[in-house]
Amino acid sequence: MSIDATKTREAAAMPPPGTASTKKRVPQGHKRLLTRRDRITLGFMAGVPTVLHVALVWVTALASIALAFTSWDGIGFSSIKWVGLDNFKQLFTDNPQFWPAVEHNIIWFVVLIAVPTPLGLFLAVQLDKKIRFSRVYQTAFFLPVVVSLAVTGFVWQLVYNPDTGLINSLIGANKPGHYIDWIGDPHLNLWAVLIAASWRHTGYMMILYLAGLKGVDPSLREASSLDGANEWQTFKNVIFPTLRPTNTVVLVVTIIEALRAFDLVFVFNKGAQGTELLSILITNNIIGESSRIGYGSAIAVVLLVISLAVIIPYLIATFRKERRA
Amino acid sequence: MRLSSPGQPLPGTSRRAVLRGLGGAALLGAGIPLLSACGGSGTASDPKTVTLGSNASDAVPKKAFAEIYAAFKKQSGITVDVNTKDHNTFQEQINSYLQGTPDDVFNWFAGYRMQFFAAKGLTTAIDDVWAKIGDNFPDAMKKLSKGADGKYYFVPITTYPWAIFYRKSVFQQHGYTVPTTWDQLVALCKQMKKDGLVPIAFGDKDAWPAMGTFDQINFRTNGYDFHVELMAGKVSWTDAKVKATFDHWAEILPYHQDGSLGRTWQDAAQTLVSKKAGMYLLGSFVAQQFTNKADLDDLDFFAFPEINSAYGQDTVEAPTDGFMVSKSPKNHDGVVKLLEFLGTPEAEAIYLKADPSVVAASSKADTSTYSTLQKKAFEMISGAKSLTQFMDRDSRPDFTSTVMQPALQKFVRDPKGVDGLLSSIERQKKTIFASS
């Protein structure tokens, strides 16, 4: 990294080629532009972050990949035992929570794409029309995004509480016989949490689309209205296609949200029956007084592989586009 | 600072400050077991100080312990330097804490949880302390304070029993009598249901209350020895005896409160407070939910009924809290003096005066200030032949939290699938117990 930075700076500072005095000046200019002191400073400025990045991101990531093939309780390095693929075998065959967790992460993604994303787009389009109190609505819809998910989880838990919560109190579903257990029933609780997650995600999507819509050239709208297009036709054929870059961002953001889903569920019911998520399984196995670090790492590796399967195609597509441009 | 260049000094203070800051961040990153960095190492060699890592972060126990340490200072001249951590954080970080530079003494729990760290060599045996305080404790407590190697590692201070709680007025109103056998319990449940009550209040949202129910039914059905062996991973979960436990449980499960997986124990306790529920199986801390004095006076409890006459009601679940000594305490003499003091009935009396929700672990403690409920709890514990802790204190916590908590929740939701569930538990147990 440091070498790269130096080179770029040199290259930028070099006088354009073709000037008569170039040959003579280069060695001198090199000295004058980058003294020993500067090089050391630059070395540190690039080197320290590099070291930090490597130590805190790459070393830890690689270490957890390595640990996924071991059994370790976190007490002393001598207790690390190589177990090969055992953790994965156990995970795929014996762990009753693993496949539900994978499934729930996928459902999480599908729901976020199917419900709050179109809803956010819809709200953004409405707000973009400069209606009255537009800012008030904007703030109201965006508010859930500002609040931490842990707090969101806490608030929704009050709404869903089967005994004293808002919903059951209103519809009288907190008596024996006709009892709706929003938090404990595995057929309900995932959807209950997803409503809370969508509530928040809608605002997030709305802001992204609103920003995208601000970038739409007004002359396009004008042209389409001159052509006699109605509102829906304008949106479908003119506005939406120009939102393409925003859609890419939205897709990536939603995938990330689905993979990192954790806090809401953890506060809601700690990922018990019906709301298992990969991130929660990792936490349950690694954090604690006698932890199963190897096993937890194996789950983390699975999550990493899933993330890479999404990230790599995205990066390839992005770079290809840049190269073309 | 150690990053500054060997050549000329760096120009511009701001840039240097930035680099220095980065260096600091790097050093911080290296010290990730944060708790270990908090040990009172500065006062290490001082013979007049003992450092103590405390999980008593709640106001009431914190103050109660502070009063004990003040009394100890008055008596011995040794200061206890307390390093308090949030209760749950303390538990989660105990691993790295004990491996780093822990305090001389720390708060911990009796049972397998204590034996685990003792076996890992992270704590010091304290037979010398027990030579002095041994007479203060009943045999069941002595058994609880020993590691797997037979040496003492733990000084108990407070404990509380698990039992079935009920309201005297409700029993009076309907003419119920306290059940002492399984059949009586089942009959009482049926009657309560007929009378429009929820027979047994239940909330398992936090996943641990179901463990308490399992413990009670299991040691009543199969006895203390079997229970302990099962918890230690020595007996198979597919054993017919374990199946019998779950069969009993399934018999009374329909009389438990609906929708338990979405309810906290506090909410479940409220149904007992409001007299909608007839009984509630929980630790005596359920009394904390009875904020009204009249309601609290109405609260009573009985031991879980007998299931197998060979074992009767001889076992009581009584989670016990106390102290352990870290691997290499800096002030060993001071530590011994402190633990000897903590093991006296006087120290317990100081604690109980400030925190009446528990009872003393010592059989010699002064019970004159106890409430009726406390007195009954104390008698129940001191009369027990064997004491269990709690599933997550009697077994490997990694097993109980990652396997048993979800498994028991699954059972509560669907008691019919118990065979498949038990073999799944057994498969997972084998790999966890084999790991170290």
XYZ file of C-alpha atoms in Angstrom, chain B residues 141 144 159-165 208-220 224 227-228 231 281-285 301 303-304 313-320 359 377 380-381 384-395:
58
model
C -22.951 -27.569 51.404
C -21.150 -28.558 46.869
C -28.560 -19.789 48.609
C -32.252 -20.042 47.774
C -34.556 -23.018 47.135
C -36.734 -23.962 44.174
C -40.211 -25.082 45.156
C -43.855 -24.803 44.199
C -45.199 -21.429 45.279
C -34.005 -21.412 31.687
C -37.217 -21.819 33.738
C -38.037 -25.108 31.967
C -34.706 -26.431 33.219
C -35.971 -26.006 36.771
C -39.048 -28.111 36.014
C -36.911 -30.800 34.416
C -34.571 -30.889 37.419
C -37.420 -31.336 39.908
C -39.158 -34.120 37.998
C -35.903 -35.876 37.183
C -34.460 -36.126 40.679
C -37.816 -37.030 42.139
C -30.039 -37.422 43.115
C -29.510 -36.699 38.148
C -25.922 -35.727 38.870
C -25.798 -33.709 34.246
C -42.676 -23.750 40.268
C -39.741 -21.337 40.601
C -36.883 -20.193 42.802
C -37.778 -18.200 45.901
C -36.819 -15.013 44.062
C -44.523 -22.788 49.084
C -41.479 -28.967 48.149
C -42.057 -30.658 44.807
C -38.426 -35.456 48.797
C -34.810 -35.789 49.874
C -33.298 -33.526 47.217
C -33.669 -29.763 47.114
C -32.598 -27.552 44.258
C -30.715 -24.730 45.910
C -28.448 -22.641 43.676
C -25.619 -21.384 45.862
C -30.979 -17.357 52.882
C -36.611 -21.924 52.928
C -35.944 -26.904 53.692
C -32.330 -26.470 52.614
C -32.093 -31.735 52.584
C -30.094 -34.902 52.074
C -28.700 -33.633 48.778
C -28.609 -30.251 47.125
C -28.616 -29.682 43.401
C -27.725 -26.368 41.866
C -29.558 -25.825 38.630
C -29.157 -27.448 35.254
C -26.774 -24.813 33.950
C -24.739 -24.944 37.160
C -24.760 -28.734 37.440
C -23.694 -29.377 33.870
